[in-house]
XYZ file of C-alpha atoms in Angstrom:
423
model
C -22.689 45.967 30.277
C -22.524 44.314 33.622
C -20.442 41.206 34.292
C -23.532 39.351 34.912
C -25.064 40.457 31.586
C -21.856 39.612 29.660
C -21.957 36.097 31.339
C -25.458 35.662 30.260
C -24.714 36.670 26.666
C -21.839 34.361 26.625
C -24.058 31.549 27.749
C -26.698 32.242 25.058
C -23.914 32.498 22.458
C -22.471 29.194 23.420
C -26.040 27.581 23.294
C -26.476 29.015 19.840
C -23.204 27.774 18.562
C -23.606 24.347 20.127
C -26.957 24.147 18.271
C -25.392 25.043 15.091
C -22.648 22.433 15.675
C -25.238 19.798 16.347
C -26.993 20.503 13.144
C -23.721 20.374 11.230
C -22.804 17.134 12.908
C -26.212 15.521 11.917
C -25.375 16.556 8.270
C -21.958 15.103 8.506
C -23.077 11.985 10.202
C -25.124 11.293 7.179
C -22.183 11.784 4.814
C -20.102 9.544 6.994
C -22.721 6.804 6.884
C -22.731 6.921 3.093
C -18.943 6.437 3.228
C -19.120 3.532 5.663
C -21.803 1.783 3.468
C -19.204 1.617 0.686
C -17.213 -0.815 2.881
C -19.561 -3.312 4.450
C -18.564 -4.995 7.652
C -16.847 -8.361 7.130
C -15.938 -11.205 9.524
C -12.788 -13.355 9.118
C -13.537 -16.417 6.980
C -12.137 -19.951 7.400
C -9.475 -19.201 4.769
C -8.032 -16.272 6.954
C -8.146 -18.427 10.086
C -6.305 -21.380 8.430
C -3.751 -19.009 6.993
C -3.326 -17.661 10.445
C -2.372 -21.082 11.724
C 0.052 -21.852 8.771
C 1.684 -18.374 9.177
C 2.243 -19.082 13.084
C 4.026 -22.391 11.971
C 6.508 -20.179 10.149
C 7.164 -18.127 13.151
C 6.870 -14.732 11.471
C 4.138 -13.270 13.521
C 0.334 -13.423 13.189
C -1.256 -12.787 9.875
C -4.475 -12.255 11.841
C -5.298 -11.190 15.357
C -8.240 -12.486 17.338
C -9.099 -13.754 20.864
C -8.533 -17.407 19.881
C -5.317 -17.465 17.812
C -2.418 -19.916 17.702
C 0.831 -18.448 19.184
C 3.911 -19.286 17.252
C 6.350 -21.365 19.214
C 9.209 -19.299 20.533
C 11.771 -21.217 18.656
C 10.095 -20.547 15.282
C 9.931 -16.846 16.071
C 13.586 -16.851 17.028
C 14.656 -18.646 13.701
C 12.880 -16.002 11.695
C 14.246 -13.075 13.677
C 17.713 -14.501 13.053
C 17.317 -13.970 9.288
C 14.908 -11.075 9.187
C 17.618 -8.196 8.849
C 19.604 -10.115 6.346
C 16.318 -10.844 4.277
C 15.640 -7.181 4.176
C 19.173 -6.151 3.118
C 19.144 -8.919 0.469
C 15.786 -7.875 -1.113
C 16.896 -4.204 -1.029
C 20.136 -4.904 -2.795
C 18.712 -7.394 -5.263
C 15.430 -5.636 -6.160
C 16.921 -2.026 -6.687
C 19.085 -3.163 -9.549
C 18.279 -1.412 -12.907
C 19.990 -3.937 -15.019
C 18.765 -7.384 -16.084
C 20.537 -10.229 -14.452
C 19.826 -13.768 -13.300
C 20.255 -12.539 -9.758
C 22.664 -13.293 -7.081
C 22.275 -16.251 -4.917
C 20.810 -15.443 -1.589
C 23.042 -15.580 1.500
C 23.447 -19.070 3.018
C 21.279 -18.229 5.964
C 18.311 -17.394 3.783
C 18.747 -20.281 1.592
C 18.946 -22.529 4.587
C 15.874 -21.093 6.068
C 13.911 -21.664 2.803
C 15.171 -25.349 2.946
C 14.228 -25.934 6.571
C 10.851 -24.273 6.302
C 10.153 -25.739 2.842
C 7.055 -27.883 4.097
C 5.548 -24.865 5.882
C 6.068 -22.409 2.946
C 4.590 -24.925 0.630
C 1.622 -25.260 2.835
C 1.010 -21.628 2.822
C 1.585 -21.438 -0.982
C -0.800 -24.231 -1.587
C -3.539 -22.720 0.677
C -3.339 -19.356 -1.172
C -3.366 -21.092 -4.606
C -6.286 -23.490 -3.921
C -8.560 -21.862 -1.401
C -10.692 -18.873 -1.389
C -9.034 -15.541 -0.677
C -8.601 -14.772 3.010
C -11.063 -12.139 4.287
C -10.005 -10.174 7.236
C -12.370 -8.491 9.765
C -13.423 -4.977 8.827
C -15.750 -2.829 10.832
C -15.605 0.976 10.080
C -18.344 1.517 12.744
C -15.560 0.591 15.312
C -12.970 2.662 13.495
C -11.899 4.353 16.754
C -11.963 1.252 18.842
C -8.429 0.130 19.473
C -9.594 -3.320 20.560
C -11.215 -4.308 17.355
C -9.756 -7.395 15.499
C -7.183 -6.331 13.012
C -4.765 -8.079 10.638
C -1.217 -8.006 11.663
C 0.393 -6.009 8.837
C 3.892 -6.895 9.990
C 3.047 -10.539 9.787
C 1.468 -10.159 6.323
C 4.507 -8.052 5.127
C 6.994 -10.667 6.475
C 5.177 -13.520 4.774
C 5.288 -11.667 1.425
C 9.024 -11.013 1.716
C 9.432 -14.864 2.274
C 7.366 -15.434 -0.881
C 9.349 -12.890 -2.933
C 12.652 -14.448 -1.620
C 11.369 -17.798 -2.809
C 10.530 -16.261 -6.342
C 14.015 -14.996 -6.684
C 15.699 -18.183 -5.666
C 13.373 -20.457 -7.816
C 14.170 -18.016 -10.793
C 17.852 -18.368 -10.200
C 17.508 -22.137 -10.029
C 15.387 -22.447 -13.031
C 12.415 -23.966 -11.243
C 9.901 -22.176 -13.385
C 6.682 -23.645 -12.072
C 7.525 -23.326 -8.486
C 8.526 -19.716 -9.183
C 5.282 -18.810 -10.793
C 3.340 -20.625 -7.889
C 4.996 -18.376 -5.335
C 4.391 -15.299 -7.334
C 0.878 -16.166 -7.933
C 0.476 -16.792 -4.158
C 2.049 -13.372 -3.307
C -0.334 -11.644 -5.866
C -3.449 -13.191 -4.300
C -2.406 -12.386 -0.705
C -1.854 -8.774 -1.635
C -5.295 -8.727 -3.184
C -6.895 -9.171 0.348
C -5.629 -5.579 1.190
C -6.650 -3.757 -2.048
C -10.242 -2.908 -0.870
C -9.434 -2.142 2.702
C -9.789 1.628 3.135
C -7.350 2.108 6.248
C -4.083 3.896 5.535
C -1.814 1.130 6.875
C -3.435 -1.539 4.758
C -2.801 0.605 1.630
C 0.644 1.361 2.658
C 1.494 -2.245 3.065
C -0.098 -3.169 -0.151
C 2.102 -0.584 -1.901
C 5.217 -1.887 -0.204
C 4.353 -5.486 -1.414
C 3.443 -4.340 -4.962
C 6.890 -2.764 -4.971
C 8.540 -6.100 -4.206
C 6.447 -7.857 -6.762
C 7.086 -5.320 -9.521
C 10.822 -5.502 -8.987
C 10.791 -9.394 -8.923
C 8.834 -9.550 -12.136
C 11.482 -7.581 -13.881
C 13.820 -10.501 -13.344
C 11.742 -13.161 -14.679
C 11.836 -13.934 -18.400
C 8.901 -15.309 -20.561
C 6.067 -14.752 -18.016
C 2.435 -15.401 -19.131
C 0.713 -12.461 -20.870
C -1.613 -12.072 -17.911
C 1.024 -10.486 -15.925
C 1.298 -7.526 -18.250
C -2.491 -6.958 -17.733
C -2.091 -7.253 -13.960
C 0.907 -4.864 -13.875
C -1.334 -1.916 -14.915
C -4.735 -3.276 -13.731
C -5.010 -1.791 -10.151
C -5.262 2.040 -9.280
C -3.248 2.427 -6.227
C -3.790 6.134 -6.254
C -7.643 5.705 -6.152
C -7.273 3.336 -3.260
C -5.080 5.733 -1.513
C -7.642 8.495 -1.822
C -10.195 6.321 -0.116
C -7.648 5.895 2.772
C -7.132 9.614 2.941
C -10.814 10.121 3.066
C -11.097 7.635 5.938
C -8.389 9.634 7.695
C -10.419 12.828 7.421
C -13.387 10.945 9.156
C -11.162 9.620 11.920
C -10.363 13.409 12.786
C -14.045 13.997 12.654
C -14.427 11.443 15.471
C -13.679 14.042 18.018
C -16.850 16.035 16.903
C -19.032 13.342 18.283
C -16.739 12.426 21.322
C -14.786 15.547 22.275
C -13.832 13.964 25.654
C -11.978 11.149 23.721
C -8.298 11.248 24.931
C -9.099 13.936 27.498
C -10.993 11.916 30.160
C -13.483 14.084 31.726
C -11.251 17.087 32.098
C -12.858 19.311 29.432
C -15.304 21.999 30.466
C -18.495 22.351 28.109
C -16.772 25.361 26.311
C -13.682 23.343 25.746
C -15.633 20.500 24.484
C -17.425 22.793 22.150
C -14.204 24.203 20.786
C -12.769 20.629 20.328
C -15.897 19.829 18.288
C -15.600 22.840 16.058
C -12.012 22.292 15.493
C -12.579 18.550 14.509
C -15.260 19.566 12.081
C -12.967 22.195 10.409
C -10.002 19.838 10.218
C -12.068 17.016 8.731
C -14.047 19.105 6.228
C -10.856 20.679 4.967
C -8.991 17.451 4.479
C -11.772 15.937 2.408
C -11.869 19.181 0.262
C -8.178 19.048 -0.471
C -7.770 15.517 -0.836
C -10.588 15.335 -3.381
C -8.466 17.587 -5.573
C -5.601 14.951 -5.700
C -7.775 12.995 -8.197
C -6.956 15.600 -10.870
C -3.288 16.061 -10.127
C -0.342 14.691 -12.037
C 2.326 13.235 -9.770
C 5.000 14.291 -12.306
C 4.188 17.916 -11.695
C 2.686 17.727 -8.277
C 4.139 19.921 -5.560
C 3.617 18.056 -2.330
C 5.009 20.892 -0.245
C 2.902 23.456 -1.772
C -0.246 21.251 -1.483
C 0.504 20.700 2.222
C 1.016 24.406 2.801
C -2.299 25.294 1.109
C -4.027 22.667 3.268
C -2.580 24.218 6.453
C -3.487 27.631 5.245
C -7.276 26.352 4.828
C -7.600 25.772 8.625
C -9.655 28.496 10.330
C -7.578 31.211 12.179
C -9.202 30.132 15.422
C -8.507 26.522 15.150
C -5.187 26.167 17.113
C -5.513 22.300 17.321
C -5.828 22.232 13.359
C -2.716 24.427 12.857
C -0.708 22.227 15.077
C -2.186 18.716 14.345
C -3.223 18.898 10.634
C -1.517 15.653 9.004
C 0.697 15.839 6.029
C -0.602 12.927 3.951
C -0.186 14.147 0.322
C 3.016 12.241 0.225
C 1.201 8.927 0.634
C -0.922 9.683 -2.409
C 2.342 10.519 -4.316
C 3.960 7.195 -3.237
C 1.026 5.343 -4.676
C 1.540 7.351 -7.870
C 5.154 6.218 -8.026
C 4.137 2.601 -7.468
C 1.922 2.878 -10.556
C 4.970 4.292 -12.478
C 7.003 1.393 -11.285
C 4.245 -0.992 -12.722
C 4.188 0.844 -15.939
C 7.929 0.325 -16.483
C 7.527 -3.355 -15.374
C 4.758 -3.846 -17.881
C 7.009 -2.430 -20.585
C 9.937 -4.852 -19.587
C 7.591 -7.821 -19.790
C 6.299 -6.679 -23.066
C 9.776 -6.405 -24.574
C 10.657 -9.857 -23.253
C 7.536 -11.299 -24.553
C 7.981 -9.793 -28.099
C 11.647 -10.878 -27.983
C 10.618 -14.478 -27.224
C 8.192 -14.591 -30.084
C 10.427 -12.771 -32.637
C 13.809 -14.207 -31.639
C 15.241 -10.645 -31.439
C 14.459 -7.520 -29.446
C 11.697 -5.571 -30.970
C 12.453 -2.314 -32.764
C 10.002 -0.356 -30.741
C 7.136 -0.995 -28.153
C 3.486 0.007 -28.501
C 1.856 2.581 -26.166
C 4.936 4.218 -24.726
C 2.951 7.181 -23.520
C 2.597 7.219 -19.773
C -0.993 6.818 -18.452
C 0.078 7.783 -15.000
C 1.886 10.972 -15.992
C 0.006 12.259 -18.880
C 2.492 14.223 -21.257
C 5.457 12.030 -20.348
C 6.587 8.749 -22.035
C 8.854 5.753 -21.759
C 11.972 5.928 -23.937
C 12.776 2.601 -25.501
C 16.183 2.116 -27.323
C 18.089 -0.671 -28.912
C 21.760 0.139 -28.551
C 24.581 -0.725 -30.860
C 25.575 -3.857 -29.006
C 21.878 -4.931 -29.434
C 21.217 -4.493 -25.705
C 18.097 -2.641 -24.864
C 17.265 0.284 -22.402
C 14.100 1.722 -21.063
C 13.907 5.016 -19.197
C 11.319 7.702 -18.206
C 11.297 11.024 -20.053
C 11.181 13.165 -16.929
C 13.473 13.274 -13.983
C 11.464 13.416 -10.823
C 13.448 15.663 -8.308
C 11.405 14.367 -5.313
C 12.626 10.887 -5.673
C 15.149 10.652 -2.991
C 16.654 7.421 -1.735
C 15.294 6.434 1.782
C 17.259 4.311 4.059
C 15.708 1.101 4.806
C 13.260 1.378 1.852
C 13.404 -0.363 -1.602
C 13.490 2.378 -4.170
C 12.875 1.038 -7.681
C 14.655 2.838 -10.500
C 12.653 4.257 -13.368
C 15.165 2.829 -15.812
C 16.069 -0.698 -17.010
C 18.706 -2.116 -19.267
C 19.467 -5.556 -20.624
C 22.396 -7.103 -22.562
C 20.802 -10.506 -22.537
C 20.364 -12.234 -25.910
C 16.774 -12.106 -26.967
C 16.915 -15.684 -28.393
C 17.443 -16.932 -24.854
C 13.864 -16.051 -23.885
C 11.366 -18.742 -23.526
C 7.607 -18.154 -22.659
C 6.584 -19.881 -19.402
C 3.102 -21.160 -20.455
């Protein structure tokens, strides 16, 4: 075959492949549209805008980004930055304890901050307790637009840390109603992230839930609703939606192969990018769908990621290099649900102790719903102290520097007769 003939054949082959890609893209666009319809576009409501202003007064960064936003005064930002690292250290040290205790006093700098910002924090708390839930902007049709309005997750996380700090201090001081108010405000604020499908929103929601679960373990006699709340939300299911969205973000290159490359791609290079993006996106969704049926207590994240990498077509060099490893995010969500299971058992034991005047001999429903086949082990020791532990040691639970790692065990030597229900 002549060079001219080979070139002609190559052109016709490229045209045929491109036509096939266009047909597949049309099919996938329909699937993407169904996914987007599950998360309707929302605009920020008045509650979100007002919370934005109140958060700015605390100097912790914006809870909400938009074109017309209040800028925190430099001095308020500086005051929070002065205590930020100490706040993180205190929460990590205090919340990782596996034993029941009244709690250590917060460092003087943190207590001073709470005192000097008492009015601003009360305004935030009152807003969250008495107004409708804030609603942030969400528009999946602009999912690849870096300029779309977006909640400041760092601002929300910092606000949550202050609320949890306030819960711990109020608990130590015996200010029960104020403690419950801060806890309720924290809970409501985190609900604003639960149905957001983006990965960063779900990651922050899990971080905050970890703070809440640990704080609840330190409180005696909580209302029964907190036992129901502890096991009410499926963080793994929410994370699966985020992972599905991540697959569609990778698919974005199929419709816009020049994205990130300017106009430097030739038509053949653009076709290759489109094919690669489709291959990556499809395989991500197929593999992530299997996570729904996995058990985190027997799940091998490394093997799963290796299997996902092997599913990429041999010709897809971009996929073999850039395939994201995200199964660990789903496993973190499962660990969070285990943390909540233990917290629910702790609250259950304390409630029964308050009602009976003694630690219960056993607890109902000790089988784990998160890890079928495993259970929680509840014991009353010879000194009438109690302990709760998980039946399986999870080898993949490794301490991470700068992260709060909740233990899957708990013990208390506190006298059961000291409990009172906070109704």
